[in-house]
PDB file of C-alpha atoms in Angstrom:
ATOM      1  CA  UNK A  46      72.360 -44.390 207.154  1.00 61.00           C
ATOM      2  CA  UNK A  47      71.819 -42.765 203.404  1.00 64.00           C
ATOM      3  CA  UNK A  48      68.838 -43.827 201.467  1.00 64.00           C
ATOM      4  CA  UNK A  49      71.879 -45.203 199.045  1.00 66.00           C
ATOM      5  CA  UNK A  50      73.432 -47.692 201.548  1.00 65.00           C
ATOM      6  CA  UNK A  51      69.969 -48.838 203.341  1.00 65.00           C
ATOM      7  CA  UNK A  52      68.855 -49.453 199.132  1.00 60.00           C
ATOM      8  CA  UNK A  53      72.425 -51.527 198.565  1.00 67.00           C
ATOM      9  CA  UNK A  54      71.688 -53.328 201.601  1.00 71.00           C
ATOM     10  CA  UNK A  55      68.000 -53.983 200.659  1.00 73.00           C
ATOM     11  CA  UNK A  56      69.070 -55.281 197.377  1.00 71.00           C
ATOM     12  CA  UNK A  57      71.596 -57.624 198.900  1.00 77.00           C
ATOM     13  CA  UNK A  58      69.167 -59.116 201.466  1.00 81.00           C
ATOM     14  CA  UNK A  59      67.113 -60.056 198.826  1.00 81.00           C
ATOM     15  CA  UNK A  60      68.987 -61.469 196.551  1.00 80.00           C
ATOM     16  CA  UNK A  61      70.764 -63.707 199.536  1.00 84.00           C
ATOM     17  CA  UNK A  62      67.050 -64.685 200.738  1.00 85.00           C
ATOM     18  CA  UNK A  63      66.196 -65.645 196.929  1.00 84.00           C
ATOM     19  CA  UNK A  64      69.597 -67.564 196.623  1.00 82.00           C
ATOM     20  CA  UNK A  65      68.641 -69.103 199.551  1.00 87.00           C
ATOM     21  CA  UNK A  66      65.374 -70.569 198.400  1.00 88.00           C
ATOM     22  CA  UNK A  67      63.430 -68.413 199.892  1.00 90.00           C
ATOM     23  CA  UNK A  68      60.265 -66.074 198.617  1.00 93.00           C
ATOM     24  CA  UNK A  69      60.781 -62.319 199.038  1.00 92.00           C
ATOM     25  CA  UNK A  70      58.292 -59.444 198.543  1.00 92.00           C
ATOM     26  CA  UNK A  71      59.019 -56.106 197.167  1.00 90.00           C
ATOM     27  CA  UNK A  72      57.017 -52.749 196.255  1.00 91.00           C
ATOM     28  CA  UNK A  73      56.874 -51.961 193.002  1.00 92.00           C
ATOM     29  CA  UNK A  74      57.570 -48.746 192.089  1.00 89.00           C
ATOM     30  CA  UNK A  75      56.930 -47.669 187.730  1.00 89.00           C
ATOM     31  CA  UNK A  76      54.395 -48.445 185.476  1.00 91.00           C
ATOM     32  CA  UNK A  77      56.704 -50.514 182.744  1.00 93.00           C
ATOM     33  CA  UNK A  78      54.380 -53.490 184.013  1.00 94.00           C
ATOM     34  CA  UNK A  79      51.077 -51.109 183.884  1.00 90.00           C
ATOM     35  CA  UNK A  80      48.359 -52.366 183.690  1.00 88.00           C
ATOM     36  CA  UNK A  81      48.587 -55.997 185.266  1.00 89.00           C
ATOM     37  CA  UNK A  82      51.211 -54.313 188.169  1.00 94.00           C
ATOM     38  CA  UNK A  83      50.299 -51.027 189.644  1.00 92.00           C
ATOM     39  CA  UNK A  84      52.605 -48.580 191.450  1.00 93.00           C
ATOM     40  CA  UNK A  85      52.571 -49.487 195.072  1.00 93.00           C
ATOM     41  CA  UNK A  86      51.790 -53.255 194.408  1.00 95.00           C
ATOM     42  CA  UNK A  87      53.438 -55.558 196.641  1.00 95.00           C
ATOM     43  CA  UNK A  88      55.327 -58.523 194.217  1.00 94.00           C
ATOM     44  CA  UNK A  89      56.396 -62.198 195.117  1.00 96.00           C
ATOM     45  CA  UNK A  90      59.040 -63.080 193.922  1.00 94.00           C
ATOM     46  CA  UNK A  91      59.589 -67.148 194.582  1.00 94.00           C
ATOM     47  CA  UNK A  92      63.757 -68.546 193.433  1.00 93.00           C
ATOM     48  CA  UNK A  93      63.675 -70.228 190.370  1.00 88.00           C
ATOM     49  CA  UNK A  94      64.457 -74.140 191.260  1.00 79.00           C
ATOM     50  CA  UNK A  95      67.515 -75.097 189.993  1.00 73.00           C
ATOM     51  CA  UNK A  96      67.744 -76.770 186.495  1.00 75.00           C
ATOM     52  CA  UNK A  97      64.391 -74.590 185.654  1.00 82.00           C
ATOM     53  CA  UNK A  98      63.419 -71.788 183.423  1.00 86.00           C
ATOM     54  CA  UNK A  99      60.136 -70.088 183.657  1.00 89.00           C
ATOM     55  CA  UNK A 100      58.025 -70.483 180.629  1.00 92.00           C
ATOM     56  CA  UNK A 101      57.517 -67.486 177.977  1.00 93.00           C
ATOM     57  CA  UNK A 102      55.103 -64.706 179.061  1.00 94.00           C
ATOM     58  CA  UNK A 103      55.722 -65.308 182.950  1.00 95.00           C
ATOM     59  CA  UNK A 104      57.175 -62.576 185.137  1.00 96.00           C
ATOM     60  CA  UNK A 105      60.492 -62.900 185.997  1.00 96.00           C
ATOM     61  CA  UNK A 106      62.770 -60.966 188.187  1.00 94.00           C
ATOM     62  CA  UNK A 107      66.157 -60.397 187.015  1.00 94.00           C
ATOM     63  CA  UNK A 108      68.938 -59.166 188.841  1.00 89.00           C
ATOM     64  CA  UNK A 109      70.618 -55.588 188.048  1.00 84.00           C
ATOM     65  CA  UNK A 110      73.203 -53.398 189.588  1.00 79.00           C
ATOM     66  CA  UNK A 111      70.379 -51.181 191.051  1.00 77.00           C
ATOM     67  CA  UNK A 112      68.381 -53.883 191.878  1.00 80.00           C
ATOM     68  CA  UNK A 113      65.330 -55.756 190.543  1.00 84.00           C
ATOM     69  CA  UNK A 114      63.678 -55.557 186.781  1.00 92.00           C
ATOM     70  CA  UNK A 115      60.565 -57.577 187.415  1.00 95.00           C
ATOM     71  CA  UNK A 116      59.452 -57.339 183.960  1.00 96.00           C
ATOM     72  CA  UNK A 117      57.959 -60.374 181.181  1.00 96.00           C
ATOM     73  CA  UNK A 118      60.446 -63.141 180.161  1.00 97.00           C
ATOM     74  CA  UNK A 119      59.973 -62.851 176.544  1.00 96.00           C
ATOM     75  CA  UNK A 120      62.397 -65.618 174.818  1.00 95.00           C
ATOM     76  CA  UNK A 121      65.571 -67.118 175.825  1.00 95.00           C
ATOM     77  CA  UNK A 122      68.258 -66.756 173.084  1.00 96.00           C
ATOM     78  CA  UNK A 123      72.159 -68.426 172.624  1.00 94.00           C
ATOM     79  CA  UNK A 124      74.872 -66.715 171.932  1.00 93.00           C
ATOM     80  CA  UNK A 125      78.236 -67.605 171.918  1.00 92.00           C
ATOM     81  CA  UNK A 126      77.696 -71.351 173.637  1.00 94.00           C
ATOM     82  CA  UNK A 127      75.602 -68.796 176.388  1.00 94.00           C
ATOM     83  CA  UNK A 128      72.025 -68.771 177.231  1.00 93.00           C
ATOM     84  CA  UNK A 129      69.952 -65.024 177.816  1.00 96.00           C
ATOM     85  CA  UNK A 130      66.778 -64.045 178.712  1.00 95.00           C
ATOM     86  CA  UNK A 131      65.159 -61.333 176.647  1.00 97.00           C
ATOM     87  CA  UNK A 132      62.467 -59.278 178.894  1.00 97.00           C
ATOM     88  CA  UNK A 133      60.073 -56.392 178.236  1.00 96.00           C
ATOM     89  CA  UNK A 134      57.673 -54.601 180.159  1.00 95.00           C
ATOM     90  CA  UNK A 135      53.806 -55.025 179.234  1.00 93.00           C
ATOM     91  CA  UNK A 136      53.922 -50.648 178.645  1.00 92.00           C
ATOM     92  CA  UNK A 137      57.395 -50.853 177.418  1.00 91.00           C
ATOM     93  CA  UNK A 138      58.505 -49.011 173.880  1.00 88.00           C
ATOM     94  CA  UNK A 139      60.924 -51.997 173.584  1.00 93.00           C
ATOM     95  CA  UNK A 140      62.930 -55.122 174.814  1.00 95.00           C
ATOM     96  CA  UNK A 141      65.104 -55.303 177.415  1.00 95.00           C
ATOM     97  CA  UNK A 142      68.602 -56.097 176.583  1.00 95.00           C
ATOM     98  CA  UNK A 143      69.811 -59.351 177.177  1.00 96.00           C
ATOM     99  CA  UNK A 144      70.754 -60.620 180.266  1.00 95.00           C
ATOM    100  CA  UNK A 145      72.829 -64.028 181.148  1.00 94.00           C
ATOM    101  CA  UNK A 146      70.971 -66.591 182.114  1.00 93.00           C
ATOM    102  CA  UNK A 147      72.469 -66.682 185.682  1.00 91.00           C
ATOM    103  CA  UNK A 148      70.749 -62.950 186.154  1.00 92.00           C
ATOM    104  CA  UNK A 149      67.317 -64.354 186.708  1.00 93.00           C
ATOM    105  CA  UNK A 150      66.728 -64.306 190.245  1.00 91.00           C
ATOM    106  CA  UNK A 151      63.101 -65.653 190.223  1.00 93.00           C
ATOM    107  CA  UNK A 152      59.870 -65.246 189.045  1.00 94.00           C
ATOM    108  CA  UNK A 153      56.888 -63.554 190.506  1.00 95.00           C
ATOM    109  CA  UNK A 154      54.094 -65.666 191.512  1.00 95.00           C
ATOM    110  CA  UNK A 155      51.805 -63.168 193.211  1.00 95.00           C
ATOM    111  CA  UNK A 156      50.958 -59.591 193.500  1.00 96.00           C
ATOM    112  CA  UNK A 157      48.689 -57.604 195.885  1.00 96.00           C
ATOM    113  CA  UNK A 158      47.540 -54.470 193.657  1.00 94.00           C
ATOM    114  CA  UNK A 159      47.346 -50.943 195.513  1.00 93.00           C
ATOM    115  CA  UNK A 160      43.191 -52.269 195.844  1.00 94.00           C
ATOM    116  CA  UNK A 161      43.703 -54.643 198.497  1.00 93.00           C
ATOM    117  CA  UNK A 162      43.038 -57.989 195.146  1.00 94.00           C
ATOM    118  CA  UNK A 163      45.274 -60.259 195.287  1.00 94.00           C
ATOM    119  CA  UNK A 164      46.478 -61.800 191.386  1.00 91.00           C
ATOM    120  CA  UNK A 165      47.959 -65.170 191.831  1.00 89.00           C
ATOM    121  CA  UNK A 166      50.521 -66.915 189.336  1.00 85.00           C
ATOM    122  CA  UNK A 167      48.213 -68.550 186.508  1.00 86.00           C
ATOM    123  CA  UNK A 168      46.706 -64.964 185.932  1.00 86.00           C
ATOM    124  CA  UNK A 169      49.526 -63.257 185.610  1.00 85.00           C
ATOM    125  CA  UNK A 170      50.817 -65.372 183.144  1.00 86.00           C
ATOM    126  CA  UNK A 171      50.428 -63.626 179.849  1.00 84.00           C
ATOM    127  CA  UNK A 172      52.520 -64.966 176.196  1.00 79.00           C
ATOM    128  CA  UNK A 173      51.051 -62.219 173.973  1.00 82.00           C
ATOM    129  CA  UNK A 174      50.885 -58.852 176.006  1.00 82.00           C
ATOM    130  CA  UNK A 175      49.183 -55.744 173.911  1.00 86.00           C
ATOM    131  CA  UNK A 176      52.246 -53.793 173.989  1.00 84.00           C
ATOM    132  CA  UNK A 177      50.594 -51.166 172.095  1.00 86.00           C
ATOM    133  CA  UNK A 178      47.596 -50.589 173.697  1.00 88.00           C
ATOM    134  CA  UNK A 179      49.129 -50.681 177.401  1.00 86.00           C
ATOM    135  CA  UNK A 180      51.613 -47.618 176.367  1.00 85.00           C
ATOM    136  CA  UNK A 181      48.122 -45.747 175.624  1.00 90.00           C
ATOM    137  CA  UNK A 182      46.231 -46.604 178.293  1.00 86.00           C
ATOM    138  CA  UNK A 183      49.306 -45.674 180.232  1.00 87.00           C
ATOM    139  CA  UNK A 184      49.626 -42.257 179.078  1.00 87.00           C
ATOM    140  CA  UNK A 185      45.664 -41.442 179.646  1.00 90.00           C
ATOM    141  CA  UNK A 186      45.873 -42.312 182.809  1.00 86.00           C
ATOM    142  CA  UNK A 187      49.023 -40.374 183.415  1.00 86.00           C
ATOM    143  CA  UNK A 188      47.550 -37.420 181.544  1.00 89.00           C
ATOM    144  CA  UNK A 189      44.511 -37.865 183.461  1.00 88.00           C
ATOM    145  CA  UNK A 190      46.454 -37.635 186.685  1.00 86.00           C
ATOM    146  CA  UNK A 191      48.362 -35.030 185.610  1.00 86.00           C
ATOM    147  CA  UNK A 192      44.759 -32.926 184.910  1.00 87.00           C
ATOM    148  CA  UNK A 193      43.380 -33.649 187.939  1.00 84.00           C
ATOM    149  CA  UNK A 194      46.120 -32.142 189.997  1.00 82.00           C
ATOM    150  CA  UNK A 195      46.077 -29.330 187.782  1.00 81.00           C
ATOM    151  CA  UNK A 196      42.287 -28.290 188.695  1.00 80.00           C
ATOM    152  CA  UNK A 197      43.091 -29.544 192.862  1.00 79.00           C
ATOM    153  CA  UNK A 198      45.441 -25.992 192.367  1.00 76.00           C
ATOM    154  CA  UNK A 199      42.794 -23.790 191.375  1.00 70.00           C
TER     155      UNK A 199
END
């Protein structure tokens, strides 16, 4: 099986178990939610209850074609007799665009960090994110990393 087809099938599993009521864990894998998620952090990602909508500042999941964005819910907006979420991650440039309402799959109410801590719901839970400063202290660190494999080659 292709790393294509066992990814379609992964996506589909989890969005079933999540339609299903149930909780689901996934990897992450960027930094758009750097510095609260890390690279490699394992996510829960609990249905939202029917009815429901998480409150500004919590971490949703929202369903793509390639996937999971697990980034901020930022504001719900109407348009057209329609309801959207508007999402950003905490070291994005910019929003998200919109998605329809019936795109959010869940929201995240836990995440083991790369370290071994575990963060649990209410800390996570962030209305005002510094989206500024977590670009920067994104791209030190990347720089940073970048350096140090630089001077491993020498």
């Amino acid at each position: 099986m292709n790393s294509r087809l066992a990814h379609t099938l992964l996506k589909d599993v989890g969005f079933s178990l999540l339609a299903e009521g149930r909780t689901i864990r996934i990897r992450a894998d960027g930094y758009s939610m750097y510095p609260g998620i890390k690279p490699g952090s394992v996510i829960y990602i609990e249905p939202v209850a029917d009815n429901t909508i998480p409150a500004t500042g919590e971490i949703t999941a929202v369903k793509k074609d390639s996937g999971f964005i697990v980034h901020r819910l930022v504001r719900i907006i109407e348009k057209d007799g329609r309801s959207y979420v508007v999402t950003r991650g905490d070291s994005s440039l910019e929003e998200d665009d919109p998605e329809p309402l019936s795109h959010l799959a869940g929201k995240v109410v836990k995440v083991e960090l790369p370290s071994g801590k575990v963060v649990s719901e209410k800390s996570l839970i962030n209305k005002h994110p510094n989206y500024t400063l977590n670009r920067l202290f994104l791209r030190i660190i990347l720089q940073i990393s970048r350096l140090k494999k630089i001077m491993l080659t020498f």
